Every structure is written in C-alpha cells, then in structure tokens.
PDB file of C-alpha atoms in Angstrom:
ATOM      1  CA  MET A 151     197.199  30.231 233.541  1.00  0.00           C
ATOM      2  CA  THR A 152     200.349  28.583 234.782  1.00  0.00           C
ATOM      3  CA  GLU A 153     202.907  26.188 233.485  1.00  0.00           C
ATOM      4  CA  HIS A 154     203.804  23.161 235.546  1.00  0.00           C
ATOM      5  CA  GLU A 155     205.402  19.771 235.129  1.00  0.00           C
ATOM      6  CA  PRO A 156     203.072  16.784 235.648  1.00  0.00           C
ATOM      7  CA  SER A 157     204.881  13.479 235.155  1.00  0.00           C
ATOM      8  CA  SER A 158     207.179  13.931 232.132  1.00  0.00           C
ATOM      9  CA  SER A 159     205.529  16.537 229.896  1.00  0.00           C
ATOM     10  CA  PRO A 160     205.147  20.206 230.713  1.00  0.00           C
ATOM     11  CA  ALA A 161     201.487  21.158 230.801  1.00  0.00           C
ATOM     12  CA  LEU A 162     199.919  24.549 230.378  1.00  0.00           C
ATOM     13  CA  ALA A 163     197.189  24.913 232.986  1.00  0.00           C
ATOM     14  CA  LEU A 164     194.210  27.028 231.942  1.00  0.00           C
ATOM     15  CA  SER A 165     191.804  28.081 234.658  1.00  0.00           C
ATOM     16  CA  GLY A 166     188.703  30.131 235.271  1.00  0.00           C
ATOM     17  CA  GLU A 167     186.463  30.868 232.322  1.00  0.00           C
ATOM     18  CA  LEU A 168     187.158  29.860 228.731  1.00  0.00           C
ATOM     19  CA  THR A 169     184.426  32.128 227.443  1.00  0.00           C
ATOM     20  CA  ILE A 170     184.162  34.863 224.866  1.00  0.00           C
ATOM     21  CA  TYR A 171     184.911  37.386 227.619  1.00  0.00           C
ATOM     22  CA  HIS A 172     188.237  35.796 228.591  1.00  0.00           C
ATOM     23  CA  VAL A 173     189.401  33.733 225.624  1.00  0.00           C
ATOM     24  CA  ALA A 174     191.656  36.471 224.181  1.00  0.00           C
ATOM     25  CA  ALA A 175     194.004  36.257 227.166  1.00  0.00           C
ATOM     26  CA  HIS A 176     194.122  32.463 226.922  1.00  0.00           C
ATOM     27  CA  PHE A 177     194.707  32.735 223.162  1.00  0.00           C
ATOM     28  CA  GLN A 178     197.766  34.935 223.675  1.00  0.00           C
ATOM     29  CA  VAL A 179     199.307  32.501 226.163  1.00  0.00           C
ATOM     30  CA  LEU A 180     198.631  29.528 223.879  1.00  0.00           C
ATOM     31  CA  ARG A 181     200.044  31.355 220.871  1.00  0.00           C
ATOM     32  CA  GLU A 182     203.286  32.107 222.714  1.00  0.00           C
ATOM     33  CA  HIS A 183     203.461  28.531 224.007  1.00  0.00           C
ATOM     34  CA  ILE A 184     203.089  27.063 220.506  1.00  0.00           C
ATOM     35  CA  ALA A 185     205.470  29.620 218.966  1.00  0.00           C
ATOM     36  CA  ALA A 186     208.139  28.423 221.405  1.00  0.00           C
ATOM     37  CA  GLN A 187     207.743  24.955 219.802  1.00  0.00           C
ATOM     38  CA  ARG A 188     206.570  23.389 223.047  1.00  0.00           C
ATOM     39  CA  ASN A 189     204.383  20.322 223.276  1.00  0.00           C
ATOM     40  CA  VAL A 190     200.775  21.421 223.540  1.00  0.00           C
ATOM     41  CA  VAL A 191     199.671  19.660 226.707  1.00  0.00           C
ATOM     42  CA  LEU A 192     196.726  21.414 228.320  1.00  0.00           C
ATOM     43  CA  ASP A 193     195.487  20.932 231.855  1.00  0.00           C
ATOM     44  CA  LEU A 194     191.858  22.069 231.931  1.00  0.00           C
ATOM     45  CA  ALA A 195     190.988  20.755 235.390  1.00  0.00           C
ATOM     46  CA  ALA A 196     190.450  24.260 236.794  1.00  0.00           C
ATOM     47  CA  VAL A 197     188.252  25.545 233.955  1.00  0.00           C
ATOM     48  CA  GLU A 198     184.967  26.563 235.567  1.00  0.00           C
ATOM     49  CA  GLU A 199     183.039  27.548 232.439  1.00  0.00           C
ATOM     50  CA  ILE A 200     183.496  27.085 228.704  1.00  0.00           C
ATOM     51  CA  ASP A 201     181.462  28.326 225.759  1.00  0.00           C
ATOM     52  CA  SER A 202     181.831  28.052 221.983  1.00  0.00           C
ATOM     53  CA  ALA A 203     184.702  30.557 221.976  1.00  0.00           C
ATOM     54  CA  GLY A 204     186.602  28.343 224.432  1.00  0.00           C
ATOM     55  CA  VAL A 205     185.907  25.269 222.342  1.00  0.00           C
ATOM     56  CA  GLN A 206     187.159  27.120 219.258  1.00  0.00           C
ATOM     57  CA  LEU A 207     190.340  27.954 221.162  1.00  0.00           C
ATOM     58  CA  LEU A 208     190.930  24.268 221.944  1.00  0.00           C
ATOM     59  CA  LEU A 209     190.323  23.300 218.304  1.00  0.00           C
ATOM     60  CA  LEU A 210     192.673  26.059 217.118  1.00  0.00           C
ATOM     61  CA  ALA A 211     195.378  24.917 219.537  1.00  0.00           C
ATOM     62  CA  LYS A 212     195.076  21.349 218.221  1.00  0.00           C
ATOM     63  CA  ALA A 213     195.156  22.516 214.592  1.00  0.00           C
ATOM     64  CA  GLN A 214     198.231  24.689 215.167  1.00  0.00           C
ATOM     65  CA  ALA A 215     200.010  21.933 217.060  1.00  0.00           C
ATOM     66  CA  ASP A 216     199.229  19.459 214.268  1.00  0.00           C
ATOM     67  CA  ALA A 217     200.405  21.937 211.607  1.00  0.00           C
ATOM     68  CA  GLN A 218     203.733  22.360 213.403  1.00  0.00           C
ATOM     69  CA  GLY A 219     204.142  18.670 214.166  1.00  0.00           C
ATOM     70  CA  LEU A 220     203.839  19.211 217.910  1.00  0.00           C
ATOM     71  CA  PRO A 221     202.156  16.713 220.225  1.00  0.00           C
ATOM     72  CA  PHE A 222     198.725  17.789 221.514  1.00  0.00           C
ATOM     73  CA  ALA A 223     197.016  16.386 224.587  1.00  0.00           C
ATOM     74  CA  LEU A 224     194.470  17.266 227.220  1.00  0.00           C
ATOM     75  CA  VAL A 225     195.769  15.803 230.478  1.00  0.00           C
ATOM     76  CA  ALA A 226     192.816  16.792 232.637  1.00  0.00           C
ATOM     77  CA  HIS A 227     189.496  18.461 232.152  1.00  0.00           C
ATOM     78  CA  SER A 228     186.796  19.798 234.409  1.00  0.00           C
ATOM     79  CA  PRO A 229     183.169  18.642 234.354  1.00  0.00           C
ATOM     80  CA  ALA A 230     182.279  21.828 232.426  1.00  0.00           C
ATOM     81  CA  VAL A 231     184.808  21.020 229.692  1.00  0.00           C
ATOM     82  CA  ASP A 232     183.748  17.378 229.610  1.00  0.00           C
ATOM     83  CA  GLU A 233     180.096  18.299 229.186  1.00  0.00           C
ATOM     84  CA  ALA A 234     180.743  20.866 226.444  1.00  0.00           C
ATOM     85  CA  LEU A 235     182.956  18.521 224.428  1.00  0.00           C
ATOM     86  CA  ARG A 236     180.534  15.626 224.910  1.00  0.00           C
ATOM     87  CA  LEU A 237     177.533  17.687 223.790  1.00  0.00           C
ATOM     88  CA  LEU A 238     179.409  18.862 220.695  1.00  0.00           C
ATOM     89  CA  PHE A 239     180.780  15.379 219.919  1.00  0.00           C
ATOM     90  CA  LEU A 240     184.340  16.729 220.031  1.00  0.00           C
ATOM     91  CA  LYS A 241     185.958  14.504 222.641  1.00  0.00           C
ATOM     92  CA  ARG A 242     187.464  12.158 220.069  1.00  0.00           C
ATOM     93  CA  ALA A 243     188.583  15.062 217.841  1.00  0.00           C
ATOM     94  CA  LEU A 244     190.567  16.439 220.787  1.00  0.00           C
ATOM     95  CA  GLY A 245     192.057  13.079 221.696  1.00  0.00           C
ATOM     96  CA  LEU A 246     189.838  12.212 224.642  1.00  0.00           C
ATOM     97  CA  ALA A 247     188.641   8.644 224.892  1.00  0.00           C
ATOM     98  CA  GLU A 248     184.922   8.143 224.606  1.00  0.00           C
ATOM     99  CA  PRO A 249     183.499   5.752 227.193  1.00  0.00           C
ATOM    100  CA  THR A 250     182.268   2.511 225.735  1.00  0.00           C
ATOM    101  CA  PRO A 251     178.551   1.673 226.168  1.00  0.00           C
ATOM    102  CA  ALA A 252     179.536  -1.118 228.584  1.00  0.00           C
ATOM    103  CA  ALA A 253     181.556   1.316 230.719  1.00  0.00           C
ATOM    104  CA  GLU A 254     178.627   3.752 230.786  1.00  0.00           C
ATOM    105  CA  ASN A 255     176.241   1.014 231.932  1.00  0.00           C
ATOM    106  CA  ASN A 256     178.567   0.065 234.799  1.00  0.00           C
ATOM    107  CA  ALA A 257     178.828   3.658 236.052  1.00  0.00           C
TER     108      ALA A 257
END
C-alpha cells in the first residue's frame, strides 16, 4: 500500500490480496487516510485477488467518505476487482461506469 500522486489527486494504491486474510491491514491504512480528511481516491490496479471482505472494505470506504463529505473514486482497477464488482453488480455503486450494450458488442 503506497500513496502516490497521479495527475492532480493523491491516490492510495492498494496491492496484493484484498481478502479476509489481509483486509485488516488495508482497513487500518484506509481508516487513517480518511481520518486525515484526504480525498478517497483508490488505485486498485495491483490488486491480485479480492473476496467479499475486500468488497466490503471498498463499500465501507465509500460510505465513510460520503459521510464526511470527501470525494471517493477508483482511478484504476485490476481484472480481479473488475470481475468481482461486475458479478456483484456494484460497479455503479462505486462510481465505475458500466459499459453500454453497444460498447460490449464492439469489443
């Protein structure tokens, strides 16, 4: 987990596994990040695996950001994250654009 500056907003990069075995460490970092009143911009490009605990962490981060009036965004996500959020119909809830049927047919 590292913090870096893509374009204009600082992003918190989460990597490795967002699973029940590792989510507590990610939770602590996110909690400190939100407590510091920082924009909640998550880079999930290096997440190799995600399970329901990881998804719950993302939903909690969004809820806490919303409650504190902080912007929330996912600036990148790995295929594992994309698949999990797509299967659970949570892409829109987390601010990710759903492909239109026309875009899917052209792919």
